[in-house]
Amino acid sequence: MTDLPESGGAPPRRDLAHRIDPAQAGSHLPDSSAALVESHGAVPDPGLAPHEHRRADVDPAAERRAERQVTAMFGLSALATVGFVVAFFAVPDDAAVLGIGAQNAALGVTLGVALFLIGAGAIQWAKKLMPDVEIVEDRKPMRSTDEARAELVATFQEGSEDSGFGRRTLIRGSLLGALGLIGLPAVVLLRDLGPDPGSALSTTLWDDAAEGMPLRIVNDVTFTPLRPEDLEVGTLVNAIPENFEGSERYDGLPHEGPARINARSHSAVIVVRMSPEEIRSQQGENWDHEGILCFSKICTHVGCPINLYEHRTHHLLCPCHQSTYDLSDAANVIFGPAARHLPQLPLGIDDEGYLIARQPFAEAVGPSFWERG
Ligand code: FES
């Protein structure tokens, strides 16, 4: 027990504060604990710095001062709350101070002060007046008795004998072989991470839109060629190149099986229309046609198809990881993990008034990691 100054009357709870004196290890512990120290070599002092008593623990005047401080904070908090109610009714809601609403300012200040003082008072109370004692908690030895340890070993050996694991060498060998190979499928599946797709996404059906052989853009459901007058401002249409369906002009392209699916997925585009004056930038000069723009539909993050379009902001949102592109600003990324813009196609119209892509994509579509390093 640590000697503390008398504070008069019954000793305060803080006088219970004590620490273990290494020189007297075990002397202040219950009999059982003292016995543990002796029999198990328990550490009587873990090396903590000596406990320092707070001023309020040893000085009754400081204790009363701390009590007055806490009481004052709670009392002022109550006054601030009353002030809040008064301000609510007394300050006209059209009065202004320094250009801001006087009532709002008064309500904010009074409520803020009231809450702050409750918090500050509680902290002061805890730091200066609540009990600050060190308590000894006795523990039993962690080590099991020799009998329990021997019993565990015997039980394990008995189980091993009963299972025949040691005796049946064929079963044991085949089990260990099976367990050894069970990780192999995971290793084999790593092959699916490759091979490097190389230029696979640099090649799309739009590549036929070379100079002098422009491609019409067709609706990807009806396969109808698009005309500017079909598209109102604010519209988004999912589209593909006309050579996808094997028209007479493009017969002979791979239109069946996986090649067909791949060709479609690589070549998918979105066509949007906005007022020409809303277009802030494009990936090439005059790549729009009267406010109609065409971009790859494949997200440049990991390749999800996109068509969540907010026509007032011109933002296009990928549903997979929320990459967001600003179509009025060259489809640049304004949010999310995508690392680059959606590639754009330059548009025009042919002799019959249908929308055409004048050139192929100038860069690979889809995830941008293909292009790195
Ligand atoms: S695939 Fe579009 S944000 Fe990830």
mmCIF file with all atom_site columns, C-alpha atoms and ligand atoms in Angstrom, residues 298-306 317-325 335-338, ligand 1:
data_model
loop_
_atom_site.group_PDB
_atom_site.id
_atom_site.type_symbol
_atom_site.label_atom_id
_atom_site.label_alt_id
_atom_site.label_comp_id
_atom_site.label_asym_id
_atom_site.label_entity_id
_atom_site.label_seq_id
_atom_site.pdbx_PDB_ins_code
_atom_site.Cartn_x
_atom_site.Cartn_y
_atom_site.Cartn_z
_atom_site.occupancy
_atom_site.B_iso_or_equiv
_atom_site.pdbx_formal_charge
_atom_site.auth_seq_id
_atom_site.auth_comp_id
_atom_site.auth_asym_id
_atom_site.auth_atom_id
_atom_site.pdbx_PDB_model_num
ATOM   1  C  CA  . ILE A 1 298 ? -15.733 -0.956 -73.606 1.00 0.00 ? 298 ILE A CA  1
ATOM   2  C  CA  . CYS A 1 299 ? -14.541 0.454  -70.288 1.00 0.00 ? 299 CYS A CA  1
ATOM   3  C  CA  . THR A 1 300 ? -10.807 1.075  -70.264 1.00 0.00 ? 300 THR A CA  1
ATOM   4  C  CA  . HIS A 1 301 ? -10.539 -0.260 -66.722 1.00 0.00 ? 301 HIS A CA  1
ATOM   5  C  CA  . VAL A 1 302 ? -11.166 -3.997 -67.106 1.00 0.00 ? 302 VAL A CA  1
ATOM   6  C  CA  . GLY A 1 303 ? -13.498 -4.041 -70.075 1.00 0.00 ? 303 GLY A CA  1
ATOM   7  C  CA  . CYS A 1 304 ? -17.121 -3.906 -68.911 1.00 0.00 ? 304 CYS A CA  1
ATOM   8  C  CA  . PRO A 1 305 ? -19.615 -2.652 -71.506 1.00 0.00 ? 305 PRO A CA  1
ATOM   9  C  CA  . ILE A 1 306 ? -20.977 0.780  -70.563 1.00 0.00 ? 306 ILE A CA  1
ATOM   10 C  CA  . LEU A 1 317 ? -20.841 5.635  -65.777 1.00 0.00 ? 317 LEU A CA  1
ATOM   11 C  CA  . CYS A 1 318 ? -19.387 2.130  -65.829 1.00 0.00 ? 318 CYS A CA  1
ATOM   12 C  CA  . PRO A 1 319 ? -21.514 -0.124 -63.596 1.00 0.00 ? 319 PRO A CA  1
ATOM   13 C  CA  . CYS A 1 320 ? -18.616 -2.388 -62.651 1.00 0.00 ? 320 CYS A CA  1
ATOM   14 C  CA  . HIS A 1 321 ? -16.343 -0.080 -60.625 1.00 0.00 ? 321 HIS A CA  1
ATOM   15 C  CA  . GLN A 1 322 ? -17.917 3.337  -61.202 1.00 0.00 ? 322 GLN A CA  1
ATOM   16 C  CA  . SER A 1 323 ? -15.391 4.772  -63.647 1.00 0.00 ? 323 SER A CA  1
ATOM   17 C  CA  . THR A 1 324 ? -17.027 7.887  -65.049 1.00 0.00 ? 324 THR A CA  1
ATOM   18 C  CA  . TYR A 1 325 ? -16.249 9.508  -68.396 1.00 0.00 ? 325 TYR A CA  1
ATOM   19 C  CA  . PHE A 1 335 ? -13.800 9.462  -61.552 1.00 0.00 ? 335 PHE A CA  1
ATOM   20 C  CA  . GLY A 1 336 ? -12.899 5.853  -60.833 1.00 0.00 ? 336 GLY A CA  1
ATOM   21 C  CA  . PRO A 1 337 ? -10.107 3.436  -61.623 1.00 0.00 ? 337 PRO A CA  1
ATOM   22 C  CA  . ALA A 1 338 ? -10.021 3.675  -65.437 1.00 0.00 ? 338 ALA A CA  1
HETATM 23 S  S1  . FES B 2 .   ? -14.592 -2.149 -65.733 1.00 0.00 ? 1   FES B S1  1
HETATM 24 FE FE1 . FES B 2 .   ? -15.373 -0.158 -65.786 1.00 0.00 ? 1   FES B FE1 1
HETATM 25 S  S2  . FES B 2 .   ? -14.751 0.690  -63.943 1.00 0.00 ? 1   FES B S2  1
HETATM 26 FE FE2 . FES B 2 .   ? -13.946 -1.295 -63.870 1.00 0.00 ? 1   FES B FE2 1
#
